[in-house]
mmCIF file of C-alpha atoms and ligand atoms in Angstrom:
data_model
loop_
_atom_site.group_PDB
_atom_site.id
_atom_site.type_symbol
_atom_site.label_atom_id
_atom_site.label_comp_id
_atom_site.label_asym_id
_atom_site.label_seq_id
_atom_site.Cartn_x
_atom_site.Cartn_y
_atom_site.Cartn_z
ATOM 1 C CA MET Y 187 0.000 0.000 0.000
ATOM 2 C CA PRO Y 188 1.455 3.394 -0.923
ATOM 3 C CA GLU Y 189 1.738 5.873 1.929
ATOM 4 C CA ASP Y 190 -0.070 9.227 1.651
ATOM 5 C CA ILE Y 191 2.142 12.281 1.337
ATOM 6 C CA ILE Y 192 1.436 16.028 1.215
ATOM 7 C CA ILE Y 193 3.850 18.498 -0.330
ATOM 8 C CA VAL Y 194 4.234 21.915 1.323
ATOM 9 C CA GLY Y 195 4.713 24.647 -1.283
ATOM 10 C CA ALA Y 196 3.366 25.024 -4.815
ATOM 11 C CA GLY Y 197 6.404 26.912 -6.128
ATOM 12 C CA GLY Y 198 9.187 25.607 -8.310
ATOM 13 C CA PHE Y 199 10.843 23.294 -5.806
ATOM 14 C CA GLY Y 200 7.478 22.025 -4.553
ATOM 15 C CA ARG Y 201 6.641 20.883 -8.055
ATOM 16 C CA GLU Y 202 10.131 19.429 -8.566
ATOM 17 C CA THR Y 203 9.528 17.471 -5.367
ATOM 18 C CA ILE Y 204 6.365 16.023 -6.920
ATOM 19 C CA ASP Y 205 8.557 14.816 -9.789
ATOM 20 C CA VAL Y 206 10.939 13.184 -7.296
ATOM 21 C CA VAL Y 207 7.973 11.326 -5.782
ATOM 22 C CA ARG Y 208 6.765 10.275 -9.229
ATOM 23 C CA ALA Y 209 10.226 9.001 -10.192
ATOM 24 C CA ILE Y 210 10.442 6.980 -6.964
ATOM 25 C CA ASN Y 211 7.047 5.410 -7.741
ATOM 26 C CA ALA Y 212 7.951 4.756 -11.374
ATOM 27 C CA THR Y 213 11.077 2.767 -10.496
ATOM 28 C CA ALA Y 214 9.726 0.856 -7.485
ATOM 29 C CA THR Y 215 8.105 -2.545 -7.908
ATOM 30 C CA GLU Y 216 4.904 -0.981 -6.581
ATOM 31 C CA PRO Y 217 4.049 2.668 -5.779
ATOM 32 C CA VAL Y 218 5.653 3.922 -2.574
ATOM 33 C CA TRP Y 219 3.780 7.222 -2.257
ATOM 34 C CA ASN Y 220 0.293 8.527 -2.948
ATOM 35 C CA VAL Y 221 0.397 12.317 -3.368
ATOM 36 C CA LEU Y 222 -2.756 13.727 -1.758
ATOM 37 C CA GLY Y 223 -1.915 17.255 -2.904
ATOM 38 C CA VAL Y 224 -0.114 20.452 -2.021
ATOM 39 C CA VAL Y 225 -0.698 22.887 0.823
ATOM 40 C CA ASP Y 226 0.338 26.500 0.321
ATOM 41 C CA ASP Y 227 -0.904 29.695 1.995
ATOM 42 C CA GLY Y 228 -1.547 31.381 -1.308
ATOM 43 C CA PRO Y 229 -0.032 30.054 -4.477
ATOM 44 C CA SER Y 230 0.329 32.740 -7.143
ATOM 45 C CA PRO Y 231 -2.007 32.265 -10.121
ATOM 46 C CA VAL Y 232 0.913 31.069 -12.235
ATOM 47 C CA HIS Y 233 2.014 28.514 -9.639
ATOM 48 C CA GLY Y 234 -1.605 27.409 -9.200
ATOM 49 C CA ALA Y 235 -1.941 26.862 -12.951
ATOM 50 C CA ARG Y 236 1.344 24.931 -13.135
ATOM 51 C CA LEU Y 237 0.259 22.732 -10.232
ATOM 52 C CA ALA Y 238 -3.076 22.068 -11.934
ATOM 53 C CA ALA Y 239 -1.212 21.113 -15.126
ATOM 54 C CA LEU Y 240 0.526 18.383 -13.106
ATOM 55 C CA GLY Y 241 -2.896 17.086 -12.053
ATOM 56 C CA ILE Y 242 -2.131 17.724 -8.372
ATOM 57 C CA PRO Y 243 -4.769 19.495 -6.204
ATOM 58 C CA HIS Y 244 -4.128 22.489 -3.962
ATOM 59 C CA LEU Y 245 -5.609 21.240 -0.681
ATOM 60 C CA GLY Y 246 -5.639 24.644 0.990
ATOM 61 C CA ASP Y 247 -3.539 26.621 3.447
ATOM 62 C CA ILE Y 248 -0.674 25.003 5.352
ATOM 63 C CA GLU Y 249 -3.045 24.808 8.339
ATOM 64 C CA GLU Y 250 -4.948 22.172 6.316
ATOM 65 C CA LEU Y 251 -2.036 19.786 6.895
ATOM 66 C CA ARG Y 252 -2.887 19.686 10.613
ATOM 67 C CA SER Y 253 -5.896 17.438 9.956
ATOM 68 C CA HIS Y 254 -3.753 14.979 7.931
ATOM 69 C CA VAL Y 255 -0.640 14.529 10.100
ATOM 70 C CA ALA Y 256 -1.815 11.261 11.645
ATOM 71 C CA SER Y 257 -2.294 9.549 8.302
ATOM 72 C CA ALA Y 258 0.021 11.314 5.832
ATOM 73 C CA ARG Y 259 3.672 12.234 5.764
ATOM 74 C CA TYR Y 260 4.821 15.659 4.631
ATOM 75 C CA VAL Y 261 7.782 17.146 2.837
ATOM 76 C CA ILE Y 262 8.597 20.848 2.496
ATOM 77 C CA GLY Y 263 9.279 21.823 -1.109
ATOM 78 C CA ILE Y 264 10.373 25.400 -0.386
ATOM 79 C CA GLY Y 265 13.912 26.536 -1.210
ATOM 80 C CA SER Y 266 14.392 29.074 1.601
ATOM 81 C CA PRO Y 267 16.201 27.451 4.580
ATOM 82 C CA SER Y 268 14.652 29.855 7.112
ATOM 83 C CA VAL Y 269 11.122 29.259 5.826
ATOM 84 C CA ARG Y 270 11.702 25.494 5.975
ATOM 85 C CA ALA Y 271 12.932 25.771 9.561
ATOM 86 C CA GLN Y 272 9.870 27.766 10.660
ATOM 87 C CA LEU Y 273 7.411 25.502 8.863
ATOM 88 C CA SER Y 274 8.919 22.215 10.033
ATOM 89 C CA GLU Y 275 8.799 23.381 13.658
ATOM 90 C CA ARG Y 276 5.163 24.364 13.229
ATOM 91 C CA ILE Y 277 4.166 21.133 11.473
ATOM 92 C CA ASP Y 278 6.131 18.933 13.894
ATOM 93 C CA SER Y 279 4.329 20.636 16.818
ATOM 94 C CA TRP Y 280 1.135 19.169 15.319
ATOM 95 C CA GLY Y 281 2.745 15.696 15.270
ATOM 96 C CA GLY Y 282 3.879 15.902 11.635
ATOM 97 C CA ARG Y 283 6.058 13.126 10.253
ATOM 98 C CA ALA Y 284 8.451 14.164 7.506
ATOM 99 C CA ALA Y 285 9.283 11.926 4.542
ATOM 100 C CA THR Y 286 12.771 11.574 3.079
ATOM 101 C CA LEU Y 287 12.868 11.518 -0.734
ATOM 102 C CA ILE Y 288 15.794 10.378 -2.874
ATOM 103 C CA HIS Y 289 15.389 10.474 -6.652
ATOM 104 C CA PRO Y 290 16.354 7.129 -8.208
ATOM 105 C CA ALA Y 291 18.673 8.981 -10.601
ATOM 106 C CA ALA Y 292 20.699 10.462 -7.734
ATOM 107 C CA VAL Y 293 24.025 8.773 -7.019
ATOM 108 C CA VAL Y 294 24.391 8.072 -3.302
ATOM 109 C CA GLY Y 295 27.590 6.439 -2.016
ATOM 110 C CA SER Y 296 28.428 4.327 1.017
ATOM 111 C CA GLU Y 297 27.968 5.373 4.625
ATOM 112 C CA VAL Y 298 25.601 8.229 3.849
ATOM 113 C CA ARG Y 299 23.057 9.276 6.474
ATOM 114 C CA ILE Y 300 20.172 11.439 5.293
ATOM 115 C CA GLY Y 301 17.865 13.137 7.799
ATOM 116 C CA GLU Y 302 14.074 13.194 7.735
ATOM 117 C CA GLY Y 303 12.455 15.687 5.404
ATOM 118 C CA SER Y 304 15.456 15.858 3.096
ATOM 119 C CA VAL Y 305 15.033 15.815 -0.692
ATOM 120 C CA VAL Y 306 17.771 14.645 -3.060
ATOM 121 C CA CYS Y 307 16.989 15.437 -6.703
ATOM 122 C CA GLY Y 308 17.869 13.574 -9.875
ATOM 123 C CA GLY Y 309 21.422 14.003 -11.098
ATOM 124 C CA ALA Y 310 22.746 14.905 -7.659
ATOM 125 C CA GLN Y 311 25.847 13.049 -6.504
ATOM 126 C CA ILE Y 312 26.496 12.395 -2.840
ATOM 127 C CA SER Y 313 29.831 10.734 -2.258
ATOM 128 C CA THR Y 314 30.917 8.613 0.690
ATOM 129 C CA ASN Y 315 30.842 9.022 4.510
ATOM 130 C CA ILE Y 316 28.409 11.934 4.477
ATOM 131 C CA VAL Y 317 25.838 13.192 6.950
ATOM 132 C CA LEU Y 318 22.867 15.275 5.829
ATOM 133 C CA GLY Y 319 20.667 16.766 8.553
ATOM 134 C CA ARG Y 320 16.906 17.208 8.506
ATOM 135 C CA HIS Y 321 15.096 19.053 5.695
ATOM 136 C CA VAL Y 322 18.232 19.395 3.573
ATOM 137 C CA HIS Y 323 17.671 20.036 -0.146
ATOM 138 C CA ILE Y 324 20.161 18.763 -2.703
ATOM 139 C CA ASN Y 325 19.111 20.203 -6.077
ATOM 140 C CA PRO Y 326 19.675 18.645 -9.516
ATOM 141 C CA GLY Y 327 23.280 18.243 -10.532
ATOM 142 C CA ALA Y 328 24.761 19.282 -7.185
ATOM 143 C CA ILE Y 329 27.803 17.353 -5.959
ATOM 144 C CA VAL Y 330 28.608 16.711 -2.305
ATOM 145 C CA GLY Y 331 32.135 15.360 -1.787
ATOM 146 C CA HIS Y 332 33.401 12.724 0.624
ATOM 147 C CA ASP Y 333 33.226 13.264 4.382
ATOM 148 C CA CYS Y 334 30.967 16.335 4.236
ATOM 149 C CA ARG Y 335 28.527 17.239 6.946
ATOM 150 C CA LEU Y 336 25.490 19.338 6.003
ATOM 151 C CA GLU Y 337 23.385 20.431 8.962
ATOM 152 C CA ASP Y 338 19.598 20.919 9.138
ATOM 153 C CA TYR Y 339 17.798 23.098 6.553
ATOM 154 C CA VAL Y 340 20.796 23.478 4.244
ATOM 155 C CA SER Y 341 19.985 24.098 0.561
ATOM 156 C CA ILE Y 342 22.492 23.141 -2.102
ATOM 157 C CA ASN Y 343 21.244 24.744 -5.314
ATOM 158 C CA PRO Y 344 21.622 23.245 -8.797
ATOM 159 C CA GLY Y 345 25.117 22.438 -9.964
ATOM 160 C CA ALA Y 346 26.929 23.540 -6.814
ATOM 161 C CA VAL Y 347 30.044 21.584 -5.847
ATOM 162 C CA ILE Y 348 30.843 20.963 -2.183
ATOM 163 C CA SER Y 349 34.383 19.554 -2.035
ATOM 164 C CA GLY Y 350 35.547 16.914 0.431
ATOM 165 C CA ASP Y 351 35.413 17.323 4.184
ATOM 166 C CA VAL Y 352 33.361 20.525 4.163
ATOM 167 C CA ARG Y 353 30.965 21.418 6.950
ATOM 168 C CA VAL Y 354 27.902 23.437 5.971
ATOM 169 C CA ASP Y 355 26.134 24.683 9.074
ATOM 170 C CA SER Y 356 22.413 24.927 9.701
ATOM 171 C CA GLY Y 357 20.207 27.108 7.515
ATOM 172 C CA THR Y 358 22.865 27.918 4.921
ATOM 173 C CA LEU Y 359 22.120 28.298 1.214
ATOM 174 C CA ILE Y 360 24.768 27.477 -1.383
ATOM 175 C CA GLY Y 361 23.852 29.182 -4.684
ATOM 176 C CA ALA Y 362 23.668 27.568 -8.087
ATOM 177 C CA GLY Y 363 27.031 26.610 -9.537
ATOM 178 C CA ALA Y 364 29.027 27.728 -6.490
ATOM 179 C CA VAL Y 365 32.158 25.805 -5.497
ATOM 180 C CA ILE Y 366 33.264 25.309 -1.882
ATOM 181 C CA LEU Y 367 36.882 24.163 -1.609
ATOM 182 C CA GLN Y 368 37.845 21.257 0.626
ATOM 183 C CA LEU Y 369 38.118 21.270 4.429
ATOM 184 C CA LEU Y 370 36.207 24.546 4.892
ATOM 185 C CA GLU Y 371 33.285 25.482 7.127
ATOM 186 C CA VAL Y 372 30.372 27.603 5.938
ATOM 187 C CA GLY Y 373 28.783 29.088 9.048
ATOM 188 C CA PRO Y 374 25.115 28.910 10.059
ATOM 189 C CA GLY Y 375 22.666 31.032 8.097
ATOM 190 C CA ALA Y 376 25.256 32.019 5.494
ATOM 191 C CA LEU Y 377 24.473 32.625 1.842
ATOM 192 C CA VAL Y 378 26.976 31.721 -0.871
ATOM 193 C CA ALA Y 379 26.070 33.495 -4.115
ATOM 194 C CA ALA Y 380 25.563 31.697 -7.392
ATOM 195 C CA SER Y 381 28.903 30.936 -9.126
ATOM 196 C CA ALA Y 382 31.027 31.948 -6.133
ATOM 197 C CA CYS Y 383 34.233 30.067 -5.322
ATOM 198 C CA VAL Y 384 34.685 29.812 -1.562
ATOM 199 C CA THR Y 385 38.362 29.545 -0.567
ATOM 200 C CA LYS Y 386 38.119 30.432 3.163
ATOM 201 C CA ASN Y 387 35.727 29.685 6.014
ATOM 202 C CA VAL Y 388 32.516 31.725 5.797
ATOM 203 C CA PRO Y 389 31.331 33.404 9.037
ATOM 204 C CA ALA Y 390 27.830 32.854 10.408
ATOM 205 C CA GLY Y 391 25.160 34.846 8.597
ATOM 206 C CA ALA Y 392 27.542 36.231 5.966
ATOM 207 C CA THR Y 393 26.743 36.600 2.266
ATOM 208 C CA VAL Y 394 29.760 35.949 0.053
ATOM 209 C CA ARG Y 395 30.046 36.236 -3.702
ATOM 210 C CA GLY Y 396 32.571 36.208 -6.517
ATOM 211 C CA VAL Y 397 35.828 34.412 -7.252
ATOM 212 C CA PRO Y 398 37.422 34.162 -4.763
ATOM 213 C CA ALA Y 399 34.302 34.683 -2.644
ATOM 214 C CA ARG Y 400 34.309 37.732 -0.346
HETATM 215 C C1 COA K 756 24.126 36.980 -4.177
HETATM 216 C C2 COA K 756 22.626 37.158 -4.154
HETATM 217 C C3 COA K 756 22.071 36.581 -2.849
HETATM 218 C C4 COA K 756 22.360 38.652 -4.216
HETATM 219 O O1 COA K 756 21.016 38.896 -4.129
HETATM 220 P P1 COA K 756 20.505 40.427 -3.979
HETATM 221 O O2 COA K 756 20.975 40.976 -2.675
HETATM 222 O O3 COA K 756 19.036 40.411 -4.234
HETATM 223 O O4 COA K 756 21.329 41.163 -5.083
HETATM 224 P P2 COA K 756 20.906 42.019 -6.348
HETATM 225 O O5 COA K 756 20.298 41.151 -7.395
HETATM 226 O O6 COA K 756 20.132 43.204 -5.855
HETATM 227 O O7 COA K 756 22.329 42.493 -6.844
HETATM 228 C C5 COA K 756 23.183 43.281 -6.023
HETATM 229 C C6 COA K 756 24.540 43.316 -6.676
HETATM 230 O O8 COA K 756 25.157 42.022 -6.545
HETATM 231 C C7 COA K 756 25.501 41.529 -7.850
HETATM 232 N N1 COA K 756 25.280 40.074 -7.813
HETATM 233 C C8 COA K 756 24.100 39.431 -7.728
HETATM 234 N N2 COA K 756 24.299 38.112 -7.721
HETATM 235 C C9 COA K 756 25.623 37.922 -7.798
HETATM 236 C C10 COA K 756 26.424 36.770 -7.861
HETATM 237 N N3 COA K 756 25.891 35.549 -7.796
HETATM 238 N N4 COA K 756 27.774 36.916 -7.937
HETATM 239 C C11 COA K 756 28.322 38.160 -7.997
HETATM 240 N N5 COA K 756 27.604 39.306 -7.961
HETATM 241 C C12 COA K 756 26.257 39.176 -7.867
HETATM 242 C C13 COA K 756 24.575 42.243 -8.813
HETATM 243 O O9 COA K 756 25.108 42.260 -10.103
HETATM 244 C C14 COA K 756 24.508 43.612 -8.176
HETATM 245 O O10 COA K 756 25.686 44.298 -8.481
HETATM 246 P P3 COA K 756 25.671 45.894 -8.738
HETATM 247 O O11 COA K 756 25.240 46.510 -7.433
HETATM 248 O O12 COA K 756 27.087 46.206 -9.089
HETATM 249 O O13 COA K 756 24.688 46.137 -9.833
HETATM 250 C C15 COA K 756 21.916 36.406 -5.309
HETATM 251 O O14 COA K 756 22.091 37.082 -6.537
HETATM 252 C C16 COA K 756 22.371 34.968 -5.472
HETATM 253 O O15 COA K 756 23.386 34.644 -6.106
HETATM 254 N N6 COA K 756 21.546 34.054 -4.911
HETATM 255 C C17 COA K 756 21.656 32.629 -5.149
HETATM 256 C C18 COA K 756 20.642 32.343 -6.196
HETATM 257 C C19 COA K 756 20.551 30.906 -6.705
HETATM 258 O O16 COA K 756 21.279 30.005 -6.359
HETATM 259 N N7 COA K 756 19.563 30.734 -7.559
HETATM 260 C C20 COA K 756 19.235 29.427 -8.085
HETATM 261 C C21 COA K 756 17.911 29.026 -7.544
HETATM 262 S S1 COA K 756 17.507 27.399 -8.045
#
């Protein structure tokens, strides 16, 4: 029997998450998940139309999830780390149970631990001896090198490269195509701009950009 799941967020990553669920079902011997729909406090008309084109209903506001937590799992398909942190705390206070989704076309190595609520997209590569916290997003084509530790609510955007033995602290966003060199630490709540090359540790809450990133 497939398990019911509700996606939080009708935006781009929410709909990509639906595709991750569909790919998991398509490659399993029998469906793993039954998508009940999406909750979102007010999808824009364009997001609403794109959701409808996928044949997935908008169930209502996020509050609607409260009445489903006993029977359905949830996953947050929203790219902002801080929004994910706030929402997961709220949903977990209702007794919410997060699902962990790994696209069958992701490459996941040995000794990898992936926390609840995390989403690993197709084409992502996660090397060996890695720990991902809760509600971590690994976008398409991102690479996470050996021995990395990514804490809760980290977002690794498409095509970013996290070299070996890097620590990415809680709530940090690594922009599309950015490169983090080996053995560095990116502090909590930091933002690494798209295409940046990080060559030194990044302090908590800092935004860095450029090559080398400053
Ligand atoms: C760095 C970033 C956070 C800046 O956002 P912002 O504060 O809204 O910045 P603005 O767009 O107002 O631009 C401010 C300045 O930074 C520059 N800038 C923006 N992004 C930059 C980047 N990635 N690298 C270098 N410079 C950048 C702009 O050109 C502008 O320069 P100017 O003042 O000389 O004209 C953002 O551009 C970014 O890279 N975010 C990551 C996005 C990402 O990964 N997207 C993929 C989603 S799937």
